[in-house]
PDB file of C-alpha atoms in Angstrom:
ATOM      1  CA  THR S   1       7.131  -5.764   4.227  1.00 42.00           C
ATOM      2  CA  ASP S   2       9.301  -4.390   1.799  1.00 44.00           C
ATOM      3  CA  LEU S   3       7.111  -2.811  -1.356  1.00 46.00           C
ATOM      4  CA  ILE S   4       7.734  -1.142  -4.592  1.00 47.00           C
ATOM      5  CA  GLY S   5       5.537   1.502  -5.468  1.00 48.00           C
ATOM      6  CA  GLY S   6       4.926   2.195  -9.730  1.00 47.00           C
ATOM      7  CA  THR S   7       2.587   4.128 -10.814  1.00 44.00           C
ATOM      8  CA  GLY S   8      -0.923   4.094 -12.587  1.00 43.00           C
ATOM      9  CA  TYR S   9      -2.198   5.236 -15.414  1.00 40.00           C
ATOM     10  CA  PRO S  10      -6.300   4.860 -16.534  1.00 37.00           C
ATOM     11  CA  ASP S  11      -6.710   2.870 -19.281  1.00 37.00           C
ATOM     12  CA  ALA S  12      -8.087   6.036 -21.930  1.00 31.00           C
ATOM     13  CA  GLY S  13     -10.219   3.830 -23.940  1.00 31.00           C
ATOM     14  CA  ALA S  14     -12.498   2.142 -20.759  1.00 32.00           C
ATOM     15  CA  ASN S  15     -13.519   3.179 -16.797  1.00 31.00           C
ATOM     16  CA  SER S  16     -11.252   1.117 -15.460  1.00 34.00           C
ATOM     17  CA  TRP S  17      -7.786   0.423 -14.714  1.00 39.00           C
ATOM     18  CA  VAL S  18      -4.935  -0.882 -16.734  1.00 43.00           C
ATOM     19  CA  PRO S  19      -4.283  -4.580 -15.457  1.00 46.00           C
ATOM     20  CA  ALA S  20      -1.734  -5.138 -12.893  1.00 47.00           C
ATOM     21  CA  GLY S  21       1.476  -7.129 -13.640  1.00 50.00           C
ATOM     22  CA  ASP S  22       2.102  -4.859 -16.459  1.00 58.00           C
ATOM     23  CA  GLU S  23       5.639  -4.931 -16.913  1.00 64.00           C
ATOM     24  CA  ASN S  24       6.477  -2.595 -19.495  1.00 67.00           C
ATOM     25  CA  TYR S  25       4.543   0.464 -18.018  1.00 66.00           C
ATOM     26  CA  MET S  26       5.944  -0.356 -14.815  1.00 66.00           C
ATOM     27  CA  GLN S  27       9.494  -0.302 -16.024  1.00 70.00           C
ATOM     28  CA  SER S  28       9.071   2.936 -18.069  1.00 72.00           C
ATOM     29  CA  SER S  29       7.687   4.856 -15.058  1.00 74.00           C
ATOM     30  CA  ILE S  30      10.361   4.183 -12.729  1.00 76.00           C
ATOM     31  CA  GLY S  31      12.600   7.184 -11.655  1.00 78.00           C
ATOM     32  CA  ASN S  32       9.278   9.439 -11.868  1.00 81.00           C
ATOM     33  CA  GLU S  33       8.112  11.317  -8.729  1.00 85.00           C
ATOM     34  CA  ILE S  34       5.270  10.005  -6.797  1.00 87.00           C
ATOM     35  CA  LYS S  35       2.173  12.835  -5.790  1.00 90.00           C
ATOM     36  CA  PHE S  36      -0.248  12.724  -3.517  1.00 93.00           C
ATOM     37  CA  GLY S  37      -3.373  11.837  -6.210  1.00 93.00           C
ATOM     38  CA  SER S  38      -1.393   9.446  -8.105  1.00 90.00           C
ATOM     39  CA  THR S  39      -2.196   5.429  -8.366  1.00 89.00           C
ATOM     40  CA  ILE S  40       0.328   3.132  -7.463  1.00 88.00           C
ATOM     41  CA  GLN S  41       0.384  -0.653  -7.623  1.00 88.00           C
ATOM     42  CA  LEU S  42       2.769  -2.306  -4.596  1.00 88.00           C
ATOM     43  CA  LEU S  43       4.810  -4.790  -5.181  1.00 84.00           C
ATOM     44  CA  HIS S  44       5.694  -7.257  -2.709  1.00 84.00           C
ATOM     45  CA  VAL S  45      10.104  -7.040  -3.204  1.00 81.00           C
ATOM     46  CA  LYS S  46      10.769 -11.327  -1.919  1.00 82.00           C
ATOM     47  CA  SER S  47       7.368 -12.975  -4.019  1.00 86.00           C
ATOM     48  CA  ARG S  48       6.889 -10.600  -6.570  1.00 85.00           C
ATOM     49  CA  LYS S  49       3.480 -10.091  -6.022  1.00 88.00           C
ATOM     50  CA  TYR S  50       0.726  -7.052  -5.725  1.00 89.00           C
ATOM     51  CA  ILE S  51      -1.069  -6.646  -2.786  1.00 92.00           C
ATOM     52  CA  THR S  52      -4.459  -7.130  -3.700  1.00 94.00           C
ATOM     53  CA  VAL S  53      -8.301  -6.429  -2.189  1.00 95.00           C
ATOM     54  CA  GLU S  54     -10.134 -10.036  -2.499  1.00 94.00           C
ATOM     55  CA  PRO S  55     -13.781  -8.863  -3.577  1.00 93.00           C
ATOM     56  CA  ASN S  56     -15.037 -12.423  -2.390  1.00 94.00           C
ATOM     57  CA  GLN S  57     -13.278 -13.174   0.302  1.00 94.00           C
ATOM     58  CA  VAL S  58     -14.208 -11.599   3.730  1.00 93.00           C
ATOM     59  CA  ALA S  59     -11.444 -10.859   6.109  1.00 91.00           C
ATOM     60  CA  ILE S  60     -10.374 -13.079   9.245  1.00 89.00           C
ATOM     61  CA  GLN S  61     -10.670 -10.569  12.526  1.00 88.00           C
ATOM     62  CA  GLU S  62     -13.070  -7.741  10.791  1.00 90.00           C
ATOM     63  CA  ARG S  63     -15.436  -9.620   9.507  1.00 91.00           C
ATOM     64  CA  GLU S  64     -17.160  -6.176   8.167  1.00 94.00           C
ATOM     65  CA  ASN S  65     -14.412  -5.999   5.501  1.00 94.00           C
ATOM     66  CA  LEU S  66     -12.746  -7.069   2.651  1.00 95.00           C
ATOM     67  CA  SER S  67      -9.786  -9.677   2.874  1.00 93.00           C
ATOM     68  CA  VAL S  68      -6.373  -8.669   1.184  1.00 93.00           C
ATOM     69  CA  LYS S  69      -4.119 -10.798  -0.197  1.00 92.00           C
ATOM     70  CA  LEU S  70      -1.279 -11.142  -2.506  1.00 91.00           C
ATOM     71  CA  SER S  71      -2.325 -11.537  -6.247  1.00 91.00           C
ATOM     72  CA  GLU S  72       0.992 -13.433  -8.952  1.00 90.00           C
ATOM     73  CA  LEU S  73      -0.925 -11.556 -11.394  1.00 85.00           C
ATOM     74  CA  GLY S  74      -2.927  -8.322  -9.143  1.00 86.00           C
ATOM     75  CA  SER S  75      -6.022  -7.620 -10.890  1.00 90.00           C
ATOM     76  CA  SER S  76      -7.886  -3.547 -11.357  1.00 90.00           C
ATOM     77  CA  LEU S  77      -8.072  -4.088  -7.578  1.00 93.00           C
ATOM     78  CA  SER S  78      -4.085  -4.027  -6.656  1.00 92.00           C
ATOM     79  CA  TRP S  79      -4.679   0.015  -7.907  1.00 92.00           C
ATOM     80  CA  PHE S  80      -4.149   1.970  -4.658  1.00 94.00           C
ATOM     81  CA  THR S  81      -4.769   6.063  -4.956  1.00 94.00           C
ATOM     82  CA  LEU S  82      -2.220   8.033  -2.400  1.00 92.00           C
ATOM     83  CA  LEU S  83      -4.656  10.253  -0.110  1.00 94.00           C
ATOM     84  CA  PRO S  84      -2.733  12.770   2.015  1.00 94.00           C
ATOM     85  CA  CYS S  85      -3.955  12.185   6.033  1.00 92.00           C
ATOM     86  CA  TYR S  86      -4.236  15.294   6.696  1.00 90.00           C
ATOM     87  CA  LYS S  87      -5.482  18.901   5.622  1.00 88.00           C
ATOM     88  CA  ILE S  88      -1.449  19.645   5.290  1.00 89.00           C
ATOM     89  CA  ASP S  89      -1.001  18.412   2.071  1.00 90.00           C
ATOM     90  CA  ARG S  90      -2.840  18.504  -1.092  1.00 92.00           C
ATOM     91  CA  GLU S  91      -3.375  16.555  -3.859  1.00 92.00           C
ATOM     92  CA  GLY S  92      -1.273  17.066  -6.545  1.00 92.00           C
ATOM     93  CA  ASP S  93       1.950  18.075  -3.576  1.00 91.00           C
ATOM     94  CA  THR S  94       5.138  16.196  -4.243  1.00 89.00           C
ATOM     95  CA  CYS S  95       5.246  12.371  -1.819  1.00 87.00           C
ATOM     96  CA  ASN S  96       7.931  12.394   1.330  1.00 85.00           C
ATOM     97  CA  SER S  97       8.841   9.387   3.364  1.00 85.00           C
ATOM     98  CA  GLY S  98       7.642  10.329   6.928  1.00 86.00           C
ATOM     99  CA  ALA S  99       4.594  10.892   5.090  1.00 87.00           C
ATOM    100  CA  SER S 100       1.097  10.288   6.206  1.00 91.00           C
ATOM    101  CA  ILE S 101      -0.955   8.657   3.429  1.00 93.00           C
ATOM    102  CA  ILE S 102      -4.499   6.796   3.093  1.00 94.00           C
ATOM    103  CA  LEU S 103      -4.057   3.849   0.599  1.00 94.00           C
ATOM    104  CA  ARG S 104      -7.213   3.986  -1.853  1.00 96.00           C
ATOM    105  CA  VAL S 105      -8.410   1.724  -3.287  1.00 96.00           C
ATOM    106  CA  ALA S 106      -9.049   3.189  -7.006  1.00 93.00           C
ATOM    107  CA  ASP S 107     -12.029   0.723  -8.271  1.00 91.00           C
ATOM    108  CA  ARG S 108     -13.741   1.746  -5.099  1.00 91.00           C
ATOM    109  CA  MET S 109     -14.022   5.154  -4.130  1.00 91.00           C
ATOM    110  CA  SER S 110     -15.087   4.536  -0.609  1.00 94.00           C
ATOM    111  CA  GLU S 111     -12.771   1.769   0.358  1.00 95.00           C
ATOM    112  CA  GLN S 112      -9.413   1.623   1.747  1.00 95.00           C
ATOM    113  CA  LEU S 113      -6.708  -0.188   2.973  1.00 93.00           C
ATOM    114  CA  HIS S 114      -7.119  -0.530   6.632  1.00 92.00           C
ATOM    115  CA  CYS S 115      -4.679  -2.168  10.064  1.00 88.00           C
ATOM    116  CA  CYS S 116      -7.157  -4.736  12.457  1.00 87.00           C
ATOM    117  CA  GLU S 117      -7.266  -2.789  16.016  1.00 84.00           C
ATOM    118  CA  LEU S 118      -6.961  -6.216  17.257  1.00 80.00           C
ATOM    119  CA  PRO S 119      -4.947  -8.134  17.431  1.00 81.00           C
ATOM    120  CA  MET S 120      -4.506 -11.453  15.372  1.00 76.00           C
ATOM    121  CA  LYS S 121      -5.125 -13.833  18.020  1.00 72.00           C
ATOM    122  CA  ALA S 122      -2.630 -16.871  16.424  1.00 62.00           C
ATOM    123  CA  PRO S 123       0.054 -17.692  19.129  1.00 58.00           C
ATOM    124  CA  ARG S 124       3.879 -15.884  18.725  1.00 59.00           C
ATOM    125  CA  LYS S 125       7.219 -17.017  20.082  1.00 62.00           C
ATOM    126  CA  ASP S 126       8.737 -14.402  19.743  1.00 61.00           C
ATOM    127  CA  ASP S 127       5.781 -12.133  21.409  1.00 62.00           C
ATOM    128  CA  ASP S 128       5.312 -10.275  17.790  1.00 67.00           C
ATOM    129  CA  VAL S 129       2.096  -8.670  17.727  1.00 74.00           C
ATOM    130  CA  ARG S 130       0.655  -8.469  14.320  1.00 79.00           C
ATOM    131  CA  ARG S 131      -2.472  -7.300  12.808  1.00 84.00           C
ATOM    132  CA  GLU S 132      -4.439  -7.499  10.168  1.00 86.00           C
ATOM    133  CA  VAL S 133      -4.597  -5.414   6.855  1.00 90.00           C
ATOM    134  CA  ASN S 134      -7.984  -5.654   5.175  1.00 92.00           C
ATOM    135  CA  CYS S 135      -9.366  -3.457   2.963  1.00 94.00           C
ATOM    136  CA  SER S 136     -12.222  -1.178   4.570  1.00 94.00           C
ATOM    137  CA  LEU S 137     -14.274   1.230   4.892  1.00 94.00           C
ATOM    138  CA  GLU S 138     -12.726   3.174   7.845  1.00 90.00           C
ATOM    139  CA  PRO S 139      -9.000   4.997   6.492  1.00 88.00           C
ATOM    140  CA  THR S 140      -6.033   3.772   8.240  1.00 90.00           C
ATOM    141  CA  GLY S 141      -3.586   6.729   8.358  1.00 91.00           C
ATOM    142  CA  TRP S 142      -0.095   5.160   7.056  1.00 89.00           C
ATOM    143  CA  ARG S 143       3.347   6.603   7.096  1.00 88.00           C
ATOM    144  CA  ALA S 144       5.763   5.515   3.971  1.00 84.00           C
ATOM    145  CA  ILE S 145       9.641   5.186   4.504  1.00 83.00           C
ATOM    146  CA  LEU S 146      11.909   5.514   1.782  1.00 79.00           C
ATOM    147  CA  TYR S 147      13.826   1.997   2.027  1.00 73.00           C
ATOM    148  CA  SER S 148      16.624   2.348   0.441  1.00 62.00           C
ATOM    149  CA  GLN S 149      20.012   3.913   1.043  1.00 53.00           C
ATOM    150  CA  PHE S 150      20.929   4.262  -2.372  1.00 57.00           C
ATOM    151  CA  HIS S 151      19.001   8.035  -2.320  1.00 54.00           C
ATOM    152  CA  ASN S 152      20.502  11.133  -1.305  1.00 59.00           C
ATOM    153  CA  GLU S 153      20.021  11.882   2.308  1.00 58.00           C
ATOM    154  CA  HIS S 154      18.947  15.031   1.266  1.00 59.00           C
ATOM    155  CA  ASP S 155      15.916  14.413  -0.608  1.00 66.00           C
ATOM    156  CA  LYS S 156      13.389  12.403   0.609  1.00 70.00           C
ATOM    157  CA  THR S 157      10.563  12.513  -2.794  1.00 75.00           C
ATOM    158  CA  PHE S 158       9.393   8.958  -3.577  1.00 73.00           C
ATOM    159  CA  PHE S 159       9.723   7.651  -6.982  1.00 76.00           C
ATOM    160  CA  ALA S 160       7.788   5.377  -8.899  1.00 75.00           C
ATOM    161  CA  GLY S 161       9.968   2.216  -7.942  1.00 75.00           C
ATOM    162  CA  ASP S 162      11.792   3.273  -5.266  1.00 74.00           C
ATOM    163  CA  ILE S 163      11.160   0.278  -1.449  1.00 76.00           C
ATOM    164  CA  VAL S 164       9.324   1.850   0.812  1.00 77.00           C
ATOM    165  CA  ARG S 165       8.104  -0.031   4.905  1.00 76.00           C
ATOM    166  CA  LEU S 166       4.617   1.268   5.524  1.00 78.00           C
ATOM    167  CA  VAL S 167       4.305   2.045   9.209  1.00 77.00           C
ATOM    168  CA  ASP S 168       0.728   2.750  11.233  1.00 77.00           C
ATOM    169  CA  PRO S 169       2.555   4.912  13.758  1.00 74.00           C
ATOM    170  CA  GLU S 170      -0.926   4.320  15.756  1.00 73.00           C
ATOM    171  CA  ARG S 171      -0.970   0.907  16.302  1.00 70.00           C
ATOM    172  CA  ASN S 172       2.645   0.520  16.077  1.00 66.00           C
ATOM    173  CA  SER S 173       2.512  -1.206  13.521  1.00 68.00           C
ATOM    174  CA  ALA S 174       4.748  -2.149   9.935  1.00 68.00           C
ATOM    175  CA  LEU S 175       3.042  -3.579   6.406  1.00 65.00           C
ATOM    176  CA  ARG S 176       4.349  -7.069   5.726  1.00 61.00           C
ATOM    177  CA  LEU S 177       3.754 -10.699   4.915  1.00 58.00           C
ATOM    178  CA  VAL S 178       2.838 -13.442   7.438  1.00 54.00           C
ATOM    179  CA  ASP S 179       3.173 -17.204   6.313  1.00 45.00           C
TER     180      ASP S 179
END
């Protein structure tokens, strides 16, 4: 799945995040450098929907976790904070292509986007193994890879509005939309 990352910002009048789908802000943040500690939204390119945690729906494979869906409008649970996966990186450092990241839900400080270890049980024609992505207390180290032919090869820095792929190298899985 190709995703667009955009930076987030806290709402000055409240202790919550600005609602997903704030297109004016998203447009004004395009081109800003993404750093570890940035709060972003992930927008699926083809469907134009936000990756969102569903607080009232449990995951299918790992019933102790919350479900993650694509949402047209998004919510406060559509904002994720990019955290470094390893101590070699620190918050405030520039996030580059190939960086290992943890995607923490901004409104839920102990919950992260997680890739299930168990494959989905639905049979597949193409023998492609599918794994559920959910919201868990157990973090998954995602590898964010720049997916754009228009960037300078030598500059691997992420900017708001860039298209990226999220890959779980431990499970050899990529985040993508399942019909």
